[in-house]
């Protein structure tokens, strides 16, 4: 098994009651009506049935005779569903579905019903999933509906097929052969996304290339949109703010200039002529050198609203990123997004969403939630997670990210109300926001298994599940993914679950424990680089760790940079006190002496050393756990993960040795005697260069 089939590999079912029950349902499938989404469902049922049961489904032409399984929409089934059932389904909204048994004239039928065809598709995937994980029970009714409207992948794919921060090969979009050639992989991609509820994709890098707005590329994007449509997936593109200058030779890209306004309106009209259900634009502006409204003395709202107006007549959405910071600004980078966006709250058009990263710095192994959550409440906000592991071991480290996302989603913001959490804000519960969004930076590429590391598939999977329901736990998702990927064996399920659930804390331990951050290698972010100096201050490591002879950590309290004061008073009060702040965020907000006493009685210096050392030991534990499953895992998959875990062990040691030897030059203290003594020479670690590190 090379992993290509992802969680949709539909393992054969052993002889059992489940097998005969499912077999009998698939012997009489009736579709209420025809449409492209139902064709997609048929395709999935064919694949699943052949693989799980060894036979093709039988489709009946008549809804009563020889029929067991009904598939359709609420409208289509209105004559056979009770009024109560119809009301229940209607309440689920556009993407919701119901599945259960319906009695008619003394016969019972199993029905999968969505309000729209795409809801039916989600219901079918959920049903197939319950069969694979052996939880299908015909007598229980099941309803489900997403809590977030736009569940979106952001590809950082360039038009030359390189992928920014991509670690799984090249871009799966073969722009050169599009629109004429439809790679079958596009369909498998759409199936995988639909099966976990993802319903939007932005195809191109946020560091955008204006060429995507040319007619030729629009035709290529249209070809992809046509493939994705039956699967309920909308296409978005990244818009480069300077496109009017680059493509049309205008003198300016000023958002208030009539010619600029006309340019974008014309572009939007043209895109919609190719893709009538086009999602909209995703924009990175005035960040890391990208063009934007600031060049013309305009603010983010003026820039975003101009593009939003161009999309509005077509029902499009403008997603504007809050990832902004400038090195001319002397202020702590942590504070810059709030400084720029809080004054603009309420000034954005209704079809604008501000897409905010989970934390204020940049997808670190662990970050406290971004202080913009709860701070702007008259503007639509959406989440940006990073599925690709830019700062989390890239393609070689096994790190299940769902616990990190769960931690952020469950964080209490105390704003706008006492019980607000990041998740409740995103769901629109706090402000009544209707257009809700959770986006994730994709980890997909041309590698046969899509994600480079087999276990990185779990992150794509978990992202979809959490975007659908931000209240689900990482533990539930881990179990589901494991069963779908490796089967039902209880030892496998529990041991893989252990590996998954401990992997994030493990990575934090050997990379950035106790709130340390941004100490990775320069620009490629591969491996440790706590010594990285030179150039922009906020691109150096000492800017973030602030180690000196007295101690370590970034003082962001009111006495320091003041970034902490951007949070709600409840948080400010607690986190300002090093004894009350959760230790996982200690050095994120405090500069503390090397002998500062931690909760377990160790000094800060000892604590740092123990965390790094534990991280390495935890990786070895993961190796052992994996090794114990050898007889139960497909040999190809087993060996793939075994080899990568070996690399991960070496990299964890590299992290530990580098960081501890480096920080020791400031702390001037010995390592605790009971840790594995960091070996090697700091100069050696500093001299390592990785000119071809991927994904830059
Ligand atoms: C950082 C990446 C950079 C991205 C940037 C962004 O290092 O490649 O362009 O974020 O999100 O994480 O715009």
Coordinates of N, CA and C in Angstrom, one line a residue, residues 475-647:
X475 N -8.8 13.6 19.8 CA -8.8 12.2 20.1 C -9.8 11.4 19.2
X476 N -11.0 12.0 19.1 CA -12.0 11.3 18.3 C -11.5 11.2 16.8
X477 N -10.9 12.3 16.4 CA -10.5 12.3 15.0 C -9.3 11.3 14.8
X478 N -8.4 11.2 15.8 CA -7.3 10.3 15.7 C -7.8 8.9 15.5
X479 N -8.8 8.5 16.3 CA -9.3 7.2 16.3 C -10.0 6.9 14.9
X480 N -10.7 7.9 14.4 CA -11.4 7.7 13.1 C -10.4 7.5 12.0
X481 N -9.4 8.4 12.0 CA -8.4 8.3 10.9 C -7.6 7.0 11.0
X482 N -7.3 6.6 12.2 CA -6.5 5.4 12.3 C -7.3 4.2 11.8
X483 N -8.5 4.1 12.2 CA -9.4 3.0 11.7 C -9.5 3.0 10.2
X484 N -9.6 4.2 9.6 CA -9.8 4.2 8.2 C -8.5 4.0 7.4
X485 N -7.4 4.2 8.1 CA -6.1 4.1 7.4 C -5.4 2.7 7.7
X486 N -5.6 2.3 8.9 CA -4.9 1.0 9.3 C -5.8 -0.1 9.7
X487 N -7.1 0.1 9.7 CA -8.0 -1.0 10.0 C -8.5 -1.0 11.5
X488 N -9.2 -2.0 11.8 CA -9.9 -2.1 13.1 C -9.1 -2.6 14.3
X489 N -8.0 -3.3 14.0 CA -7.3 -4.0 15.1 C -7.2 -3.1 16.3
X490 N -7.6 -3.6 17.5 CA -7.7 -2.7 18.6 C -6.3 -2.3 19.1
X491 N -5.3 -3.2 19.0 CA -4.0 -2.8 19.4 C -3.4 -1.7 18.5
X492 N -3.7 -1.9 17.2 CA -3.2 -0.8 16.3 C -3.9 0.5 16.6
X493 N -5.2 0.4 16.8 CA -6.0 1.7 17.0 C -5.4 2.3 18.3
X494 N -5.2 1.6 19.3 CA -4.8 2.3 20.6 C -3.3 2.7 20.5
X495 N -2.4 1.9 19.9 CA -1.0 2.4 19.8 C -0.8 3.5 18.8
X496 N -1.5 3.5 17.7 CA -1.3 4.6 16.7 C -1.9 5.8 17.3
X497 N -3.0 5.6 18.1 CA -3.7 6.8 18.8 C -2.7 7.4 19.7
X498 N -2.0 6.6 20.5 CA -1.0 7.1 21.4 C 0.1 7.9 20.7
X499 N 0.6 7.4 19.6 CA 1.6 8.1 18.8 C 1.1 9.4 18.4
X500 N -0.1 9.4 17.8 CA -0.7 10.6 17.3 C -0.8 11.7 18.4
X501 N -1.5 11.2 19.5 CA -1.9 12.2 20.5 C -0.7 12.8 21.2
X502 N 0.4 12.1 21.3 CA 1.6 12.6 22.0 C 2.6 13.3 21.1
X503 N 2.3 13.2 19.8 CA 3.4 13.7 18.9 C 3.6 15.2 18.9
X504 N 2.5 16.0 19.1 CA 2.7 17.4 19.1 C 3.5 17.9 20.3
X505 N 3.1 17.4 21.5 CA 3.8 17.8 22.7 C 5.3 17.4 22.5
X506 N 5.5 16.3 22.0 CA 6.9 15.8 21.7 C 7.7 16.8 20.9
X507 N 7.1 17.2 19.8 CA 7.8 18.2 18.9 C 8.1 19.5 19.6
X508 N 7.1 19.9 20.4 CA 7.3 21.2 21.1 C 8.4 21.0 22.1
X509 N 8.5 19.8 22.8 CA 9.6 19.6 23.7 C 10.9 19.7 23.1
X510 N 11.1 19.1 21.9 CA 12.5 19.1 21.4 C 12.7 20.3 20.5
X511 N 11.7 21.1 20.2 CA 11.9 22.3 19.3 C 11.9 23.6 20.2
X512 N 10.7 23.8 20.8 CA 10.5 25.2 21.4 C 9.7 25.0 22.7
X513 N 10.3 24.4 23.7 CA 9.5 24.2 25.0 C 9.3 25.5 25.7
X514 N 8.3 25.5 26.6 CA 8.1 26.6 27.6 C 7.9 28.0 26.9
X515 N 7.4 28.0 25.7 CA 7.0 29.3 25.1 C 8.1 29.8 24.2
X516 N 9.2 29.1 24.0 CA 10.2 29.6 23.1 C 9.6 29.6 21.7
X517 N 10.1 30.4 20.8 CA 9.6 30.4 19.4 C 10.5 31.0 18.4
X518 N 10.3 30.7 17.2 CA 11.0 31.2 16.0 C 12.5 31.1 16.2
X519 N 13.0 30.0 16.5 CA 14.4 29.7 16.6 C 14.8 28.7 15.6
X520 N 14.2 28.7 14.4 CA 14.5 27.7 13.4 C 15.5 28.3 12.5
X521 N 16.0 27.4 11.6 CA 17.0 27.8 10.6 C 16.5 28.9 9.8
X522 N 17.4 29.8 9.3 CA 17.0 30.9 8.6 C 16.3 30.6 7.3
X523 N 15.3 31.3 7.0 CA 14.4 31.3 5.8 C 13.8 29.9 5.4
X524 N 14.6 28.8 5.4 CA 13.9 27.5 5.1 C 13.2 27.0 6.4
X525 N 13.6 27.5 7.5 CA 13.0 27.0 8.8 C 13.2 25.6 9.1
X526 N 14.2 25.0 8.5 CA 14.5 23.5 8.7 C 15.5 23.4 9.8
X527 N 15.1 22.7 10.9 CA 16.0 22.5 12.0 C 16.3 23.7 12.8
X528 N 17.1 23.6 13.9 CA 17.3 24.6 14.8 C 18.3 25.7 14.3
X529 N 18.0 27.0 14.8 CA 18.9 28.1 14.4 C 18.8 29.2 15.5
X530 N 18.9 28.8 16.8 CA 18.7 29.9 17.8 C 19.7 31.0 17.7
X531 N 20.8 30.7 16.9 CA 21.9 31.7 16.8 C 21.7 32.6 15.6
X532 N 20.6 32.4 14.8 CA 20.5 33.2 13.5 C 20.4 34.7 13.7
X533 N 21.4 35.4 13.1 CA 21.5 36.8 13.3 C 21.6 37.5 11.9
X534 N 21.5 38.8 11.9 CA 21.7 39.6 10.7 C 20.5 39.9 9.9
X535 N 20.5 41.0 9.2 CA 19.3 41.4 8.4 C 18.2 41.9 9.4
X536 N 17.0 41.8 8.9 CA 15.8 42.3 9.7 C 15.8 41.8 11.1
X537 N 15.6 42.6 12.1 CA 15.7 42.2 13.5 C 14.6 41.1 13.7
X538 N 13.4 41.3 13.1 CA 12.4 40.3 13.4 C 12.5 39.0 12.6
X539 N 13.6 38.9 11.8 CA 13.8 37.6 11.2 C 15.1 36.9 11.8
X540 N 15.5 37.4 13.0 CA 16.6 36.8 13.7 C 16.0 36.1 14.9
X541 N 16.8 35.1 15.4 CA 16.3 34.3 16.5 C 16.4 35.0 17.9
X542 N 17.5 35.7 18.1 CA 17.6 36.4 19.4 C 16.5 37.4 19.6
X543 N 15.9 38.0 18.5 CA 14.7 38.9 18.7 C 13.6 38.2 19.5
X544 N 13.5 36.9 19.3 CA 12.4 36.1 19.9 C 12.8 35.5 21.3
X545 N 14.1 35.0 21.4 CA 14.4 34.3 22.7 C 15.0 35.2 23.7
X546 N 15.7 36.2 23.2 CA 16.2 37.3 24.1 C 17.2 36.7 25.2
X547 N 17.8 35.6 24.9 CA 18.7 35.0 25.9 C 19.9 35.9 26.2
X548 N 20.2 36.1 27.4 CA 21.4 36.8 27.9 C 21.9 36.2 29.2
X549 N 22.9 36.9 29.7 CA 23.5 36.3 30.9 C 22.5 36.2 32.1
X550 N 21.5 37.0 32.0 CA 20.6 37.1 33.2 C 19.4 36.0 33.0
X551 N 19.1 35.8 31.8 CA 17.9 34.9 31.6 C 17.5 34.7 30.2
X552 N 16.2 34.4 30.0 CA 15.7 34.1 28.6 C 14.3 34.4 28.6
X553 N 13.8 34.7 27.4 CA 12.3 34.9 27.1 C 12.1 36.3 26.7
X554 N 10.9 36.5 26.1 CA 10.5 37.8 25.5 C 9.5 38.5 26.5
X555 N 9.9 39.5 27.0 CA 9.0 40.2 28.0 C 7.9 41.0 27.2
X556 N 6.7 40.4 27.1 CA 5.6 41.1 26.4 C 4.6 41.6 27.4
X557 N 4.9 41.7 28.7 CA 4.0 42.3 29.6 C 4.0 43.8 29.4
X558 N 3.2 44.5 30.3 CA 3.1 45.9 30.2 C 4.5 46.6 30.4
X559 N 5.3 45.9 31.1 CA 6.7 46.4 31.4 C 7.6 46.2 30.2
X560 N 7.2 45.2 29.4 CA 8.0 44.9 28.2 C 7.4 45.5 26.9
X561 N 7.2 44.7 25.9 CA 6.6 45.2 24.7 C 5.2 45.6 24.8
X562 N 4.5 45.1 25.8 CA 3.1 45.4 25.9 C 2.1 44.6 25.1
X563 N 2.6 43.6 24.3 CA 1.7 42.8 23.5 C 0.7 42.1 24.3
X564 N 1.0 41.7 25.5 CA 0.0 41.0 26.4 C -1.2 41.8 26.6
X565 N -1.1 43.1 26.6 CA -2.2 44.0 27.0 C -3.2 44.0 25.8
X566 N -2.9 43.4 24.7 CA -3.9 43.3 23.6 C -5.0 42.3 23.9
X567 N -4.7 41.4 24.9 CA -5.7 40.4 25.3 C -6.7 41.0 26.3
X568 N -7.8 40.2 26.6 CA -8.8 40.7 27.6 C -8.2 40.8 29.0
X569 N -8.7 41.7 29.8 CA -8.2 41.9 31.1 C -8.0 40.6 32.0
X570 N -9.0 39.7 31.8 CA -8.8 38.4 32.6 C -7.5 37.7 32.2
X571 N -7.2 37.8 31.0 CA -5.9 37.1 30.5 C -4.7 37.9 31.0
X572 N -4.8 39.2 30.8 CA -3.7 40.1 31.1 C -3.3 39.9 32.6
X573 N -4.4 39.8 33.4 CA -4.1 39.7 34.9 C -3.4 38.4 35.2
X574 N -3.9 37.4 34.7 CA -3.3 36.1 35.0 C -1.9 35.9 34.3
X575 N -1.9 36.2 33.1 CA -0.6 35.9 32.3 C 0.5 36.8 32.6
X576 N 0.2 38.0 33.2 CA 1.3 38.9 33.6 C 2.1 38.4 34.7
X577 N 1.5 37.4 35.4 CA 2.2 36.8 36.6 C 2.9 35.5 36.2
X578 N 4.2 35.5 36.2 CA 4.9 34.2 35.7 C 4.5 33.0 36.5
X579 N 4.0 33.2 37.7 CA 3.5 32.1 38.5 C 2.1 31.6 38.1
X580 N 1.4 32.4 37.4 CA 0.0 32.0 37.0 C -0.2 31.7 35.6
X581 N 0.7 32.2 34.7 CA 0.6 31.9 33.3 C 0.8 30.4 33.1
X582 N 0.1 29.8 32.2 CA 0.4 28.4 31.9 C 1.9 28.3 31.5
X583 N 2.6 27.3 32.0 CA 4.0 27.3 31.7 C 4.4 27.1 30.3
X584 N 3.4 26.5 29.5 CA 3.7 26.3 28.1 C 3.9 27.7 27.4
X585 N 3.4 28.8 28.0 CA 3.5 30.1 27.4 C 4.5 31.0 28.1
X586 N 5.2 30.4 29.1 CA 6.1 31.2 30.0 C 7.0 32.2 29.3
X587 N 7.8 31.6 28.4 CA 8.9 32.5 27.8 C 8.4 33.3 26.6
X588 N 7.1 33.0 26.2 CA 6.5 33.8 25.2 C 6.2 35.2 25.7
X589 N 5.9 35.3 27.0 CA 5.5 36.6 27.6 C 6.5 37.1 28.6
X590 N 7.4 36.3 29.1 CA 8.3 36.7 30.2 C 9.7 36.5 29.9
X591 N 10.6 37.4 30.4 CA 12.0 37.2 30.4 C 12.3 36.9 31.8
X592 N 12.9 35.7 32.1 CA 13.1 35.2 33.4 C 14.5 34.7 33.7
X593 N 14.9 34.9 34.9 CA 16.3 34.4 35.3 C 16.5 32.9 35.1
X594 N 17.7 32.5 34.8 CA 18.0 31.1 34.6 C 17.6 30.3 35.8
X595 N 17.7 30.9 37.0 CA 17.4 30.2 38.2 C 15.9 30.3 38.7
X596 N 15.1 30.9 37.8 CA 13.7 31.1 38.2 C 13.1 29.7 38.5
X597 N 12.3 29.6 39.5 CA 11.8 28.2 39.9 C 10.5 27.8 39.2
X598 N 10.5 26.7 38.5 CA 9.3 26.2 37.8 C 8.4 25.5 38.8
X599 N 7.2 25.2 38.3 CA 6.2 24.5 39.3 C 6.8 23.2 39.8
X600 N 7.5 22.5 39.0 CA 8.0 21.2 39.5 C 9.3 21.3 40.4
X601 N 9.7 22.5 40.7 CA 10.8 22.7 41.6 C 12.1 22.9 40.9
X602 N 12.2 22.5 39.6 CA 13.4 22.7 38.8 C 13.6 24.2 38.5
X603 N 14.9 24.5 38.3 CA 15.1 25.9 37.8 C 14.7 26.0 36.3
X604 N 14.6 27.2 35.8 CA 14.2 27.4 34.4 C 15.3 26.7 33.5
X605 N 16.5 26.9 33.8 CA 17.6 26.3 33.0 C 17.4 24.7 33.0
X606 N 17.2 24.2 34.2 CA 17.0 22.7 34.2 C 15.8 22.3 33.5
X607 N 14.7 23.1 33.7 CA 13.4 22.8 33.0 C 13.6 22.7 31.5
X608 N 14.3 23.7 30.9 CA 14.5 23.8 29.5 C 15.3 22.5 29.1
X609 N 16.3 22.2 29.8 CA 17.1 21.0 29.5 C 16.3 19.7 29.5
X610 N 15.4 19.6 30.6 CA 14.6 18.4 30.7 C 13.6 18.3 29.5
X611 N 13.0 19.4 29.2 CA 12.1 19.4 28.0 C 12.7 18.9 26.8
X612 N 13.9 19.5 26.4 CA 14.6 19.1 25.2 C 14.9 17.6 25.3
X613 N 15.4 17.1 26.4 CA 15.8 15.7 26.5 C 14.6 14.8 26.5
X614 N 13.5 15.2 27.1 CA 12.3 14.4 27.1 C 11.8 14.3 25.6
X615 N 11.9 15.4 24.9 CA 11.4 15.3 23.5 C 12.1 14.2 22.7
X616 N 13.4 14.1 22.9 CA 14.2 13.1 22.2 C 13.7 11.7 22.7
X617 N 13.6 11.5 24.0 CA 13.1 10.2 24.5 C 11.7 9.9 24.0
X618 N 10.9 10.9 23.9 CA 9.6 10.6 23.4 C 9.6 10.1 22.0
X619 N 10.5 10.7 21.2 CA 10.6 10.2 19.8 C 11.0 8.7 19.8
X620 N 11.9 8.4 20.7 CA 12.4 7.0 20.8 C 11.2 6.1 21.2
X621 N 10.4 6.6 22.1 CA 9.2 5.8 22.5 C 8.3 5.6 21.3
X622 N 8.1 6.6 20.5 CA 7.2 6.5 19.3 C 7.8 5.4 18.4
X623 N 9.1 5.4 18.3 CA 9.8 4.4 17.4 C 9.5 3.0 18.0
X624 N 9.6 2.8 19.3 CA 9.3 1.5 19.9 C 7.9 1.1 19.7
X625 N 7.0 2.0 19.9 CA 5.6 1.7 19.7 C 5.3 1.3 18.3
X626 N 5.9 2.0 17.4 CA 5.7 1.7 16.0 C 6.3 0.3 15.7
X627 N 7.5 0.1 16.2 CA 8.1 -1.2 15.9 C 7.3 -2.4 16.4
X628 N 6.6 -2.2 17.5 CA 5.7 -3.3 18.0 C 4.5 -3.6 17.2
X629 N 4.3 -2.8 16.2 CA 3.1 -3.0 15.3 C 3.5 -3.6 14.0
X630 N 4.8 -4.0 13.8 CA 5.3 -4.4 12.5 C 4.4 -5.5 11.9
X631 N 4.0 -6.5 12.7 CA 3.2 -7.6 12.0 C 1.8 -7.2 11.6
X632 N 1.4 -6.0 12.1 CA 0.0 -5.7 11.8 C -0.2 -4.6 10.8
X633 N 0.9 -4.1 10.3 CA 0.8 -2.9 9.3 C 1.4 -3.4 8.0
X634 N 0.8 -2.9 7.0 CA 1.3 -3.2 5.6 C 2.8 -2.9 5.5
X635 N 3.6 -3.8 5.0 CA 5.0 -3.7 5.0 C 5.6 -2.4 4.4
X636 N 5.0 -2.0 3.3 CA 5.5 -0.7 2.7 C 5.2 0.5 3.6
X637 N 4.0 0.5 4.1 CA 3.7 1.6 5.0 C 4.5 1.6 6.3
X638 N 4.7 0.4 6.8 CA 5.5 0.2 8.0 C 6.9 0.7 7.8
X639 N 7.5 0.3 6.7 CA 8.9 0.7 6.5 C 9.1 2.2 6.2
X640 N 8.1 2.8 5.5 CA 8.1 4.2 5.3 C 8.2 5.0 6.6
X641 N 7.3 4.6 7.5 CA 7.2 5.4 8.7 C 8.4 5.1 9.6
X642 N 8.9 3.8 9.6 CA 10.0 3.4 10.4 C 11.2 4.3 10.0
X643 N 11.5 4.4 8.7 CA 12.6 5.2 8.2 C 12.5 6.7 8.6
X644 N 11.3 7.2 8.5 CA 11.1 8.6 8.8 C 11.3 8.8 10.3
X645 N 10.8 7.9 11.1 CA 11.0 8.0 12.6 C 12.5 8.0 12.9
X646 N 13.3 7.3 12.2 CA 14.7 7.3 12.4 C 15.3 8.7 12.2
X647 N 14.8 9.3 11.1 CA 15.3 10.7 10.8 C 14.8 11.6 11.9

